[in-house]
PDB file of C-alpha atoms in Angstrom:
ATOM      1  CA  MET A 172     -15.509  16.663   1.222  1.00  0.00           C
ATOM      2  CA  LYS A 173     -11.760  17.126  -0.170  1.00  0.00           C
ATOM      3  CA  SER A 174     -10.583  14.718  -2.809  1.00  0.00           C
ATOM      4  CA  LYS A 175      -8.565  12.997  -0.174  1.00  0.00           C
ATOM      5  CA  MET A 176     -11.671  11.131   0.941  1.00  0.00           C
ATOM      6  CA  LYS A 177     -12.697  10.142  -2.664  1.00  0.00           C
ATOM      7  CA  ARG A 178      -9.081   9.320  -3.741  1.00  0.00           C
ATOM      8  CA  ASN A 179      -6.974   8.223  -0.843  1.00  0.00           C
ATOM      9  CA  THR A 180      -8.618   7.222   2.256  1.00  0.00           C
ATOM     10  CA  ALA A 181      -5.760   4.891   3.025  1.00  0.00           C
ATOM     11  CA  GLY A 182      -4.159   7.415   5.516  1.00  0.00           C
ATOM     12  CA  VAL A 183      -5.638   7.490   9.044  1.00  0.00           C
ATOM     13  CA  LEU A 184      -8.450   5.578   8.247  1.00  0.00           C
ATOM     14  CA  ALA A 185      -6.741   2.854   6.195  1.00  0.00           C
ATOM     15  CA  GLY A 186      -7.162  -0.646   7.080  1.00  0.00           C
ATOM     16  CA  ILE A 187     -10.061   0.011   9.275  1.00  0.00           C
ATOM     17  CA  LEU A 188     -11.682  -3.462   8.673  1.00  0.00           C
ATOM     18  CA  LEU A 189      -8.060  -4.814   8.607  1.00  0.00           C
ATOM     19  CA  GLY A 190      -7.231  -3.612  12.157  1.00  0.00           C
ATOM     20  CA  THR A 191     -10.703  -4.746  13.547  1.00  0.00           C
ATOM     21  CA  ALA A 192     -11.369  -7.874  15.450  1.00  0.00           C
ATOM     22  CA  PHE A 193     -13.870  -9.433  12.900  1.00  0.00           C
ATOM     23  CA  LEU A 194     -16.726 -11.511  14.056  1.00  0.00           C
ATOM     24  CA  GLY A 195     -16.545 -15.565  13.899  1.00  0.00           C
ATOM     25  CA  GLY A 196     -19.282 -17.693  13.768  1.00  0.00           C
ATOM     26  CA  CYS A 197     -20.730 -20.876  11.988  1.00  0.00           C
ATOM     27  CA  SER A 198     -21.525 -20.354   8.414  1.00  0.00           C
ATOM     28  CA  ASN A 199     -25.124 -21.163   6.927  1.00  0.00           C
ATOM     29  CA  PRO A 200     -24.743 -24.427   5.225  1.00  0.00           C
ATOM     30  CA  VAL A 201     -27.553 -23.162   2.668  1.00  0.00           C
ATOM     31  CA  SER A 202     -25.439 -19.909   2.021  1.00  0.00           C
ATOM     32  CA  THR A 203     -22.971 -20.390  -0.865  1.00  0.00           C
ATOM     33  CA  ILE A 204     -20.082 -18.164  -1.400  1.00  0.00           C
ATOM     34  CA  LEU A 205     -21.718 -16.276  -4.428  1.00  0.00           C
ATOM     35  CA  GLU A 206     -24.221 -14.989  -1.693  1.00  0.00           C
ATOM     36  CA  LYS A 207     -21.818 -13.833   0.783  1.00  0.00           C
ATOM     37  CA  PRO A 208     -20.640 -10.200   1.035  1.00  0.00           C
ATOM     38  CA  VAL A 209     -17.280  -9.005   0.660  1.00  0.00           C
ATOM     39  CA  PHE A 210     -17.559  -7.629   4.426  1.00  0.00           C
ATOM     40  CA  LYS A 211     -20.221  -6.351   6.887  1.00  0.00           C
ATOM     41  CA  VAL A 212     -20.175  -3.239   9.132  1.00  0.00           C
ATOM     42  CA  GLY A 213     -23.106  -3.345  11.420  1.00  0.00           C
ATOM     43  CA  LYS A 214     -26.031  -4.265   9.215  1.00  0.00           C
ATOM     44  CA  GLU A 215     -24.686  -2.950   5.916  1.00  0.00           C
ATOM     45  CA  SER A 216     -23.090  -5.632   3.786  1.00  0.00           C
ATOM     46  CA  CYS A 217     -20.424  -4.572   0.641  1.00  0.00           C
ATOM     47  CA  SER A 218     -21.349  -6.990  -2.295  1.00  0.00           C
ATOM     48  CA  ARG A 219     -18.968  -8.175  -4.718  1.00  0.00           C
ATOM     49  CA  GLU A 220     -20.375  -6.245  -7.469  1.00  0.00           C
ATOM     50  CA  ASP A 221     -20.069  -2.965  -5.300  1.00  0.00           C
ATOM     51  CA  ALA A 222     -16.412  -3.756  -4.731  1.00  0.00           C
ATOM     52  CA  ARG A 223     -15.857  -4.637  -8.114  1.00  0.00           C
ATOM     53  CA  ALA A 224     -17.082  -0.714  -9.348  1.00  0.00           C
ATOM     54  CA  ILE A 225     -14.732   0.820  -7.020  1.00  0.00           C
ATOM     55  CA  LEU A 226     -11.681  -1.928  -7.730  1.00  0.00           C
ATOM     56  CA  MET A 227     -12.227  -0.803 -11.427  1.00  0.00           C
ATOM     57  CA  ASN A 228     -12.075   2.839 -10.579  1.00  0.00           C
ATOM     58  CA  TYR A 229      -8.808   2.454  -8.829  1.00  0.00           C
ATOM     59  CA  GLN A 230      -7.592   0.197 -11.604  1.00  0.00           C
ATOM     60  CA  LYS A 231      -8.298   2.922 -14.176  1.00  0.00           C
ATOM     61  CA  GLU A 232      -6.310   5.688 -12.143  1.00  0.00           C
ATOM     62  CA  TYR A 233      -3.378   3.414 -11.607  1.00  0.00           C
ATOM     63  CA  SER A 234      -3.274   1.625 -14.940  1.00  0.00           C
ATOM     64  CA  ASN A 235      -1.338   4.048 -17.127  1.00  0.00           C
ATOM     65  CA  LEU A 236       0.309   6.202 -14.237  1.00  0.00           C
ATOM     66  CA  TYR A 237       3.218   8.163 -15.765  1.00  0.00           C
ATOM     67  CA  GLY A 238       2.283   6.714 -19.171  1.00  0.00           C
ATOM     68  CA  ILE A 239       3.493   3.185 -18.638  1.00  0.00           C
ATOM     69  CA  ASP A 240       1.590   0.068 -18.208  1.00  0.00           C
ATOM     70  CA  MET A 241       1.570  -0.402 -14.643  1.00  0.00           C
ATOM     71  CA  TRP A 242       0.559  -4.134 -14.765  1.00  0.00           C
ATOM     72  CA  GLU A 243       3.635  -5.196 -16.694  1.00  0.00           C
ATOM     73  CA  HIS A 244       6.049  -3.014 -14.964  1.00  0.00           C
ATOM     74  CA  ASP A 245       8.183  -4.988 -12.428  1.00  0.00           C
ATOM     75  CA  TYR A 246       8.423  -2.795  -8.990  1.00  0.00           C
ATOM     76  CA  GLY A 247      10.753  -5.275  -7.083  1.00  0.00           C
ATOM     77  CA  GLN A 248       8.080  -5.143  -4.247  1.00  0.00           C
ATOM     78  CA  GLU A 249       6.520  -8.006  -2.224  1.00  0.00           C
ATOM     79  CA  GLN A 250       3.022  -6.416  -2.615  1.00  0.00           C
ATOM     80  CA  SER A 251       1.649  -6.523  -6.191  1.00  0.00           C
ATOM     81  CA  LEU A 252      -0.161  -3.430  -7.849  1.00  0.00           C
ATOM     82  CA  GLU A 253      -3.000  -5.424  -7.776  1.00  0.00           C
ATOM     83  CA  ASP A 254      -3.012  -6.203  -4.010  1.00  0.00           C
ATOM     84  CA  TYR A 255      -2.294  -2.579  -3.587  1.00  0.00           C
ATOM     85  CA  ILE A 256      -5.243  -1.075  -5.134  1.00  0.00           C
ATOM     86  CA  LYS A 257      -7.352  -4.088  -3.671  1.00  0.00           C
ATOM     87  CA  ASP A 258      -6.186  -2.800  -0.124  1.00  0.00           C
ATOM     88  CA  LEU A 259      -7.370   0.689  -1.349  1.00  0.00           C
ATOM     89  CA  THR A 260     -10.672  -0.443  -2.391  1.00  0.00           C
ATOM     90  CA  LEU A 261     -11.360  -2.079   0.725  1.00  0.00           C
ATOM     91  CA  ALA A 262      -9.882   0.625   2.965  1.00  0.00           C
ATOM     92  CA  GLN A 263     -12.221   3.321   1.109  1.00  0.00           C
ATOM     93  CA  MET A 264     -15.460   1.125   1.087  1.00  0.00           C
ATOM     94  CA  ALA A 265     -15.082   0.270   4.550  1.00  0.00           C
ATOM     95  CA  GLN A 266     -14.905   3.934   5.545  1.00  0.00           C
ATOM     96  CA  VAL A 267     -17.896   4.683   3.488  1.00  0.00           C
ATOM     97  CA  TYR A 268     -19.971   2.063   4.732  1.00  0.00           C
ATOM     98  CA  THR A 269     -18.963   2.896   8.174  1.00  0.00           C
ATOM     99  CA  LEU A 270     -19.888   6.476   7.684  1.00  0.00           C
ATOM    100  CA  ASP A 271     -23.338   5.549   6.360  1.00  0.00           C
ATOM    101  CA  VAL A 272     -24.013   3.495   9.503  1.00  0.00           C
ATOM    102  CA  ILE A 273     -23.404   6.571  11.634  1.00  0.00           C
ATOM    103  CA  ALA A 274     -25.434   8.522   9.298  1.00  0.00           C
ATOM    104  CA  SER A 275     -28.373   6.383   9.934  1.00  0.00           C
ATOM    105  CA  GLU A 276     -27.997   6.691  13.495  1.00  0.00           C
ATOM    106  CA  LYS A 277     -27.639  10.320  13.558  1.00  0.00           C
ATOM    107  CA  GLY A 278     -30.776  10.964  11.174  1.00  0.00           C
ATOM    108  CA  VAL A 279     -28.589  12.393   8.352  1.00  0.00           C
ATOM    109  CA  THR A 280     -30.351  11.655   5.023  1.00  0.00           C
ATOM    110  CA  LEU A 281     -30.375  12.794   1.318  1.00  0.00           C
ATOM    111  CA  SER A 282     -32.617  15.550  -0.077  1.00  0.00           C
ATOM    112  CA  GLU A 283     -34.986  14.863  -2.899  1.00  0.00           C
ATOM    113  CA  ASP A 284     -32.722  16.882  -5.279  1.00  0.00           C
ATOM    114  CA  GLU A 285     -29.726  14.655  -3.915  1.00  0.00           C
ATOM    115  CA  GLN A 286     -31.765  11.517  -4.766  1.00  0.00           C
ATOM    116  CA  LYS A 287     -32.519  12.731  -8.060  1.00  0.00           C
ATOM    117  CA  LYS A 288     -29.002  13.537  -9.092  1.00  0.00           C
ATOM    118  CA  VAL A 289     -27.744   9.870  -7.539  1.00  0.00           C
ATOM    119  CA  ALA A 290     -30.228   8.466 -10.086  1.00  0.00           C
ATOM    120  CA  GLU A 291     -29.044  10.463 -12.793  1.00  0.00           C
ATOM    121  CA  ALA A 292     -25.354   9.634 -11.905  1.00  0.00           C
ATOM    122  CA  ALA A 293     -26.127   5.799 -11.710  1.00  0.00           C
ATOM    123  CA  ARG A 294     -27.634   5.849 -15.214  1.00  0.00           C
ATOM    124  CA  THR A 295     -24.950   7.825 -16.747  1.00  0.00           C
ATOM    125  CA  TYR A 296     -22.127   5.542 -15.281  1.00  0.00           C
ATOM    126  CA  LEU A 297     -23.833   2.311 -16.237  1.00  0.00           C
ATOM    127  CA  ASP A 298     -24.693   3.780 -19.832  1.00  0.00           C
ATOM    128  CA  GLY A 299     -21.217   4.914 -20.464  1.00  0.00           C
ATOM    129  CA  LEU A 300     -19.567   1.257 -19.483  1.00  0.00           C
ATOM    130  CA  GLU A 301     -18.532  -0.867 -22.484  1.00  0.00           C
ATOM    131  CA  ASP A 302     -20.459  -4.162 -22.322  1.00  0.00           C
ATOM    132  CA  THR A 303     -17.080  -6.004 -21.025  1.00  0.00           C
ATOM    133  CA  GLU A 304     -16.825  -3.473 -18.208  1.00  0.00           C
ATOM    134  CA  ARG A 305     -20.639  -3.851 -17.468  1.00  0.00           C
ATOM    135  CA  ASP A 306     -20.118  -7.818 -17.471  1.00  0.00           C
ATOM    136  CA  TYR A 307     -17.148  -7.255 -14.938  1.00  0.00           C
ATOM    137  CA  ILE A 308     -18.775  -5.529 -12.218  1.00  0.00           C
ATOM    138  CA  GLY A 309     -22.189  -7.332 -12.691  1.00  0.00           C
ATOM    139  CA  LEU A 310     -23.879  -4.089 -11.252  1.00  0.00           C
ATOM    140  CA  SER A 311     -27.664  -3.304 -11.704  1.00  0.00           C
ATOM    141  CA  GLU A 312     -28.991   0.220 -12.093  1.00  0.00           C
ATOM    142  CA  LYS A 313     -30.340  -0.358  -8.484  1.00  0.00           C
ATOM    143  CA  LYS A 314     -27.190  -1.087  -7.132  1.00  0.00           C
ATOM    144  CA  ALA A 315     -25.333   1.528  -8.786  1.00  0.00           C
ATOM    145  CA  LYS A 316     -27.880   4.142  -7.576  1.00  0.00           C
ATOM    146  CA  LYS A 317     -27.400   2.620  -3.724  1.00  0.00           C
ATOM    147  CA  LEU A 318     -23.654   2.836  -4.145  1.00  0.00           C
ATOM    148  CA  TYR A 319     -23.700   6.361  -5.329  1.00  0.00           C
ATOM    149  CA  GLU A 320     -26.195   7.244  -2.638  1.00  0.00           C
ATOM    150  CA  ARG A 321     -23.869   5.580   0.064  1.00  0.00           C
ATOM    151  CA  TYR A 322     -21.202   8.060  -1.290  1.00  0.00           C
ATOM    152  CA  VAL A 323     -22.972  11.152  -0.952  1.00  0.00           C
ATOM    153  CA  LEU A 324     -24.542  10.156   2.283  1.00  0.00           C
ATOM    154  CA  ALA A 325     -20.894   9.649   3.697  1.00  0.00           C
ATOM    155  CA  GLU A 326     -19.667  13.031   2.240  1.00  0.00           C
ATOM    156  CA  LYS A 327     -22.847  14.582   3.732  1.00  0.00           C
ATOM    157  CA  LEU A 328     -22.208  13.297   7.108  1.00  0.00           C
ATOM    158  CA  TYR A 329     -18.788  14.205   6.992  1.00  0.00           C
ATOM    159  CA  GLU A 330     -19.612  17.918   5.919  1.00  0.00           C
ATOM    160  CA  THR A 331     -22.425  17.694   8.819  1.00  0.00           C
ATOM    161  CA  LEU A 332     -19.908  16.451  11.452  1.00  0.00           C
ATOM    162  CA  LYS A 333     -17.216  19.135  10.432  1.00  0.00           C
ATOM    163  CA  LYS A 334     -19.754  22.037  10.961  1.00  0.00           C
ATOM    164  CA  GLU A 335     -20.356  20.754  14.220  1.00  0.00           C
ATOM    165  CA  VAL A 336     -17.016  21.831  15.216  1.00  0.00           C
ATOM    166  CA  ASN A 337     -16.172  25.388  16.662  1.00  0.00           C
ATOM    167  CA  GLN A 338     -15.330  27.410  13.777  1.00  0.00           C
ATOM    168  CA  GLU A 339     -13.199  30.335  15.662  1.00  0.00           C
ATOM    169  CA  VAL A 340      -9.377  29.846  15.425  1.00  0.00           C
ATOM    170  CA  SER A 341      -7.524  32.366  17.641  1.00  0.00           C
ATOM    171  CA  ASP A 342      -4.424  34.247  16.527  1.00  0.00           C
ATOM    172  CA  ASP A 343      -2.250  32.669  18.971  1.00  0.00           C
ATOM    173  CA  GLU A 344      -3.152  29.243  17.942  1.00  0.00           C
ATOM    174  CA  ALA A 345      -2.352  29.934  14.047  1.00  0.00           C
ATOM    175  CA  ARG A 346       0.257  32.235  14.772  1.00  0.00           C
ATOM    176  CA  VAL A 347       3.157  32.047  12.050  1.00  0.00           C
ATOM    177  CA  MET A 348       6.589  33.310  13.016  1.00  0.00           C
ATOM    178  CA  LYS A 349       9.390  34.081  10.695  1.00  0.00           C
ATOM    179  CA  PHE A 350      12.995  32.883  11.458  1.00  0.00           C
ATOM    180  CA  LYS A 351      16.514  32.613   9.989  1.00  0.00           C
ATOM    181  CA  GLN A 352      18.354  29.756  10.677  1.00  0.00           C
ATOM    182  CA  ILE A 353      21.769  28.298  10.832  1.00  0.00           C
ATOM    183  CA  TYR A 354      22.067  24.403  10.306  1.00  0.00           C
ATOM    184  CA  THR A 355      24.912  22.185  10.673  1.00  0.00           C
ATOM    185  CA  ALA A 356      25.308  18.397  10.735  1.00  0.00           C
ATOM    186  CA  ASP A 357      28.649  19.110  13.178  1.00  0.00           C
ATOM    187  CA  ALA A 358      28.020  19.860  16.675  1.00  0.00           C
ATOM    188  CA  ALA A 359      31.526  21.419  16.966  1.00  0.00           C
ATOM    189  CA  LYS A 360      30.728  23.734  13.923  1.00  0.00           C
ATOM    190  CA  ALA A 361      27.344  24.906  15.828  1.00  0.00           C
ATOM    191  CA  GLN A 362      29.066  25.545  19.189  1.00  0.00           C
ATOM    192  CA  ASP A 363      31.505  27.604  17.194  1.00  0.00           C
ATOM    193  CA  TYR A 364      28.729  29.564  15.322  1.00  0.00           C
ATOM    194  CA  MET A 365      26.794  30.270  18.989  1.00  0.00           C
ATOM    195  CA  ALA A 366      30.226  31.749  20.333  1.00  0.00           C
ATOM    196  CA  GLN A 367      30.454  34.203  17.248  1.00  0.00           C
ATOM    197  CA  LEU A 368      26.858  35.153  17.705  1.00  0.00           C
ATOM    198  CA  GLN A 369      27.613  35.531  21.485  1.00  0.00           C
ATOM    199  CA  ALA A 370      30.473  37.783  20.813  1.00  0.00           C
ATOM    200  CA  GLY A 371      28.515  39.906  18.385  1.00  0.00           C
ATOM    201  CA  ALA A 372      28.448  38.721  15.038  1.00  0.00           C
ATOM    202  CA  ASP A 373      25.613  39.377  12.764  1.00  0.00           C
ATOM    203  CA  PHE A 374      23.405  36.538  12.407  1.00  0.00           C
ATOM    204  CA  GLU A 375      22.333  36.928   8.862  1.00  0.00           C
ATOM    205  CA  SER A 376      25.743  37.434   7.649  1.00  0.00           C
ATOM    206  CA  LEU A 377      27.051  34.357   9.377  1.00  0.00           C
ATOM    207  CA  ALA A 378      23.880  32.249   8.067  1.00  0.00           C
ATOM    208  CA  GLN A 379      24.851  33.097   4.716  1.00  0.00           C
ATOM    209  CA  THR A 380      28.131  31.583   4.772  1.00  0.00           C
ATOM    210  CA  ALA A 381      27.553  28.826   7.590  1.00  0.00           C
ATOM    211  CA  ASN A 382      24.095  27.521   6.840  1.00  0.00           C
ATOM    212  CA  GLU A 383      24.069  24.054   5.387  1.00  0.00           C
ATOM    213  CA  ALA A 384      20.261  23.945   4.905  1.00  0.00           C
ATOM    214  CA  ASP A 385      18.641  24.824   1.323  1.00  0.00           C
ATOM    215  CA  THR A 386      17.354  28.148   2.737  1.00  0.00           C
ATOM    216  CA  VAL A 387      17.930  30.754   5.563  1.00  0.00           C
ATOM    217  CA  ASP A 388      14.591  32.094   6.021  1.00  0.00           C
ATOM    218  CA  ILE A 389      11.631  30.136   7.139  1.00  0.00           C
ATOM    219  CA  ASN A 390       8.225  30.140   8.298  1.00  0.00           C
ATOM    220  CA  VAL A 391       7.282  28.262  11.328  1.00  0.00           C
ATOM    221  CA  ASN A 392       3.748  27.517  12.878  1.00  0.00           C
ATOM    222  CA  ARG A 393       2.950  25.471  15.744  1.00  0.00           C
ATOM    223  CA  THR A 394       2.956  22.034  13.945  1.00  0.00           C
ATOM    224  CA  THR A 395       6.294  22.557  11.754  1.00  0.00           C
ATOM    225  CA  PHE A 396       8.377  21.099  14.689  1.00  0.00           C
ATOM    226  CA  SER A 397       7.879  18.989  17.616  1.00  0.00           C
ATOM    227  CA  ASP A 398       6.193  20.284  20.776  1.00  0.00           C
ATOM    228  CA  ASP A 399       9.510  20.525  22.393  1.00  0.00           C
ATOM    229  CA  VAL A 400      10.884  22.673  19.588  1.00  0.00           C
ATOM    230  CA  SER A 401       7.943  24.557  19.194  1.00  0.00           C
ATOM    231  CA  GLN A 402       7.934  25.588  22.774  1.00  0.00           C
ATOM    232  CA  GLN A 403      11.351  27.232  22.563  1.00  0.00           C
ATOM    233  CA  LEU A 404      10.712  28.976  19.252  1.00  0.00           C
ATOM    234  CA  PHE A 405       7.668  30.584  20.405  1.00  0.00           C
ATOM    235  CA  ALA A 406       9.004  31.774  23.571  1.00  0.00           C
ATOM    236  CA  LEU A 407      11.198  33.952  21.225  1.00  0.00           C
ATOM    237  CA  THR A 408      10.333  37.606  20.543  1.00  0.00           C
ATOM    238  CA  ASP A 409      11.599  39.721  17.368  1.00  0.00           C
ATOM    239  CA  GLY A 410      15.457  39.765  17.591  1.00  0.00           C
ATOM    240  CA  GLY A 411      15.681  36.752  19.793  1.00  0.00           C
ATOM    241  CA  VAL A 412      18.204  33.862  19.356  1.00  0.00           C
ATOM    242  CA  SER A 413      17.606  30.334  20.209  1.00  0.00           C
ATOM    243  CA  ASN A 414      20.057  28.050  21.793  1.00  0.00           C
ATOM    244  CA  ILE A 415      21.453  25.275  19.822  1.00  0.00           C
ATOM    245  CA  ILE A 416      18.563  22.813  19.056  1.00  0.00           C
ATOM    246  CA  GLU A 417      19.182  19.244  18.032  1.00  0.00           C
ATOM    247  CA  ILE A 418      16.466  18.027  15.472  1.00  0.00           C
ATOM    248  CA  ASP A 419      17.086  14.635  13.699  1.00  0.00           C
ATOM    249  CA  GLY A 420      20.575  14.406  14.425  1.00  0.00           C
ATOM    250  CA  GLY A 421      21.464  18.030  13.007  1.00  0.00           C
ATOM    251  CA  TYR A 422      22.077  21.260  14.921  1.00  0.00           C
ATOM    252  CA  TYR A 423      20.187  24.423  14.645  1.00  0.00           C
ATOM    253  CA  ILE A 424      20.432  28.037  15.708  1.00  0.00           C
ATOM    254  CA  PHE A 425      17.393  30.222  14.925  1.00  0.00           C
ATOM    255  CA  TYR A 426      16.957  33.937  14.816  1.00  0.00           C
ATOM    256  CA  CYS A 427      13.663  35.286  15.315  1.00  0.00           C
ATOM    257  CA  SER A 428      13.025  38.083  12.537  1.00  0.00           C
ATOM    258  CA  SER A 429       9.172  38.144  13.066  1.00  0.00           C
ATOM    259  CA  ALA A 430       7.308  36.731  16.160  1.00  0.00           C
ATOM    260  CA  PHE A 431       3.760  37.424  14.457  1.00  0.00           C
ATOM    261  CA  ASP A 432       3.221  37.481  11.039  1.00  0.00           C
ATOM    262  CA  ALA A 433      -0.304  38.697  10.666  1.00  0.00           C
ATOM    263  CA  GLU A 434      -0.882  37.789   6.704  1.00  0.00           C
ATOM    264  CA  LEU A 435       0.857  34.605   7.292  1.00  0.00           C
ATOM    265  CA  THR A 436      -1.129  33.777  10.401  1.00  0.00           C
ATOM    266  CA  GLU A 437      -4.551  34.826   8.890  1.00  0.00           C
ATOM    267  CA  ALA A 438      -3.939  32.470   6.115  1.00  0.00           C
ATOM    268  CA  HIS A 439      -2.947  29.666   8.332  1.00  0.00           C
ATOM    269  CA  LYS A 440      -6.431  29.868  10.378  1.00  0.00           C
ATOM    270  CA  MET A 441      -7.870  27.715   7.330  1.00  0.00           C
ATOM    271  CA  ASP A 442      -5.261  25.211   7.864  1.00  0.00           C
ATOM    272  CA  VAL A 443      -5.727  24.881  11.499  1.00  0.00           C
ATOM    273  CA  LEU A 444      -9.680  24.702  11.292  1.00  0.00           C
ATOM    274  CA  GLU A 445      -9.569  22.042   8.420  1.00  0.00           C
ATOM    275  CA  LYS A 446      -7.447  19.894  10.908  1.00  0.00           C
ATOM    276  CA  ARG A 447      -9.535  20.346  13.848  1.00  0.00           C
ATOM    277  CA  MET A 448     -12.542  19.624  11.831  1.00  0.00           C
ATOM    278  CA  SER A 449     -10.723  16.385  10.294  1.00  0.00           C
ATOM    279  CA  ASP A 450      -9.925  15.035  13.840  1.00  0.00           C
ATOM    280  CA  ALA A 451     -13.559  15.826  15.057  1.00  0.00           C
ATOM    281  CA  VAL A 452     -14.772  13.276  12.389  1.00  0.00           C
ATOM    282  CA  THR A 453     -11.916  10.841  12.960  1.00  0.00           C
ATOM    283  CA  ASP A 454     -12.725  10.741  16.589  1.00  0.00           C
ATOM    284  CA  THR A 455     -16.375  10.457  15.877  1.00  0.00           C
ATOM    285  CA  TYR A 456     -15.539   7.604  13.352  1.00  0.00           C
ATOM    286  CA  ALA A 457     -12.936   5.813  15.669  1.00  0.00           C
ATOM    287  CA  ASP A 458     -15.784   5.750  18.588  1.00  0.00           C
ATOM    288  CA  TYR A 459     -18.255   4.307  16.199  1.00  0.00           C
ATOM    289  CA  MET A 460     -15.700   1.512  14.910  1.00  0.00           C
ATOM    290  CA  SER A 461     -14.962   0.526  18.258  1.00  0.00           C
ATOM    291  CA  GLN A 462     -18.809  -0.246  19.103  1.00  0.00           C
ATOM    292  CA  LEU A 463     -19.814  -1.804  15.599  1.00  0.00           C
ATOM    293  CA  SER A 464     -19.487  -5.242  14.840  1.00  0.00           C
ATOM    294  CA  SER A 465     -17.728  -5.699  11.418  1.00  0.00           C
ATOM    295  CA  LYS A 466     -16.668  -8.974   9.444  1.00  0.00           C
ATOM    296  CA  GLU A 467     -14.437  -9.415   6.148  1.00  0.00           C
ATOM    297  CA  ASN A 468     -15.126 -12.518   4.314  1.00  0.00           C
ATOM    298  CA  GLN A 469     -11.733 -13.318   2.759  1.00  0.00           C
ATOM    299  CA  ASP A 470     -12.763 -16.069   0.604  1.00  0.00           C
ATOM    300  CA  VAL A 471     -14.923 -13.710  -1.152  1.00  0.00           C
ATOM    301  CA  TRP A 472     -12.498 -10.924  -1.396  1.00  0.00           C
ATOM    302  CA  SER A 473      -9.764 -13.246  -2.817  1.00  0.00           C
ATOM    303  CA  GLU A 474     -12.020 -13.953  -5.855  1.00  0.00           C
ATOM    304  CA  VAL A 475     -12.540 -10.167  -6.551  1.00  0.00           C
ATOM    305  CA  THR A 476      -9.578  -9.804  -8.957  1.00  0.00           C
ATOM    306  CA  VAL A 477      -8.490  -7.321 -11.490  1.00  0.00           C
ATOM    307  CA  ASP A 478      -9.118  -7.888 -15.232  1.00  0.00           C
ATOM    308  CA  THR A 479      -6.324  -6.462 -17.058  1.00  0.00           C
ATOM    309  CA  SER A 480      -8.051  -6.956 -20.453  1.00  0.00           C
ATOM    310  CA  LEU A 481     -10.483  -4.169 -19.989  1.00  0.00           C
ATOM    311  CA  LYS A 482      -9.638  -1.035 -21.922  1.00  0.00           C
ATOM    312  CA  LEU A 483     -10.979   1.271 -19.024  1.00  0.00           C
ATOM    313  CA  GLU A 484     -12.045   4.172 -21.538  1.00  0.00           C
ATOM    314  CA  SER A 485     -15.233   4.563 -20.073  1.00  0.00           C
ATOM    315  CA  ALA A 486     -15.984   7.385 -17.183  1.00  0.00           C
ATOM    316  CA  SER A 487     -14.903   5.615 -14.060  1.00  0.00           C
ATOM    317  CA  PHE A 488     -17.082   5.611 -10.708  1.00  0.00           C
ATOM    318  CA  MET A 489     -15.750   8.528  -9.267  1.00  0.00           C
ATOM    319  CA  GLU A 490     -15.149  10.370 -12.208  1.00  0.00           C
ATOM    320  CA  VAL A 491     -19.370  10.120 -12.921  1.00  0.00           C
ATOM    321  CA  TYR A 492     -19.384  11.183  -9.004  1.00  0.00           C
ATOM    322  CA  GLN A 493     -17.282  14.241  -9.475  1.00  0.00           C
ATOM    323  CA  GLN A 494     -19.315  15.165 -12.388  1.00  0.00           C
ATOM    324  CA  TYR A 495     -22.553  15.343 -10.454  1.00  0.00           C
ATOM    325  CA  PHE A 496     -21.417  16.181  -6.913  1.00  0.00           C
ATOM    326  CA  SER A 497     -17.932  18.141  -7.612  1.00  0.00           C
ATOM    327  CA  ALA A 498     -19.823  21.599  -5.879  1.00  0.00           C
ATOM    328  CA  LYS A 499     -18.910  19.565  -2.632  1.00  0.00           C
ATOM    329  CA  GLU A 500     -15.393  19.140  -2.890  1.00  0.00           C
TER     330      GLU A 500
END
């Protein structure tokens, strides 16, 4: 899995718990808040110790971003940095725990070698922590091992689901075309330029003086513009000129310099395949999320806070993860 899962899952899958109808129900009077998990997905529970490990991971990542103390910086935003990284933590962990539930149902398990590496990673992580960091997260070796196991299993399922996708990408699906463009923010100017072209003006010469965009030459694939614009452009052949096309309040005229660039098309096939595989995983994920029961204990989560007194000089949870499992990236 690519680093986007490891570092920034607050995209398509972000807020998956926040957007789910959590289950209600009466609390057990015998249970105390200390025994309640941060959240549950199916039968899987996320402890506050697990959450602190990942929260501290994000805290280290953002603490000294751009060489400034992020906790002392005033952004003028309604959401604090602490709330922001707590949202990232919750989104990522909810994703991982849900993927683990799916892995269990699909019979995806860790190999003996993966289990050994998980145990080694857990020991390396805990042994490398400062006493204050270890006290903050309160994670035992057994729980650290389980947390690494969850992340490895989630990634293994992710890769398994991607491999089930059709790997063939046609030239037409990945086709990349080359165009020259004339852009203007003025509709009257666009009409004038079109009249000049229809009267026989050379497109490239006109573009060099009339184009208001940063560049004249552009490459276009099927996702560069909206479906409507793409249909118009992909209908052109070499030497063809488009009508005036309005895009985001501006006016464009395109000249097709190459209706099929073989080299760029071949390179773009990997991008098309990656998106196809990512969409397949997201669809599977969304399907399971619609069926799984889930619950967030906001009273517990509100008590999990950032400790800004920590020096954070030790290797973070994900840094150790990448050390042992980076071959899968």
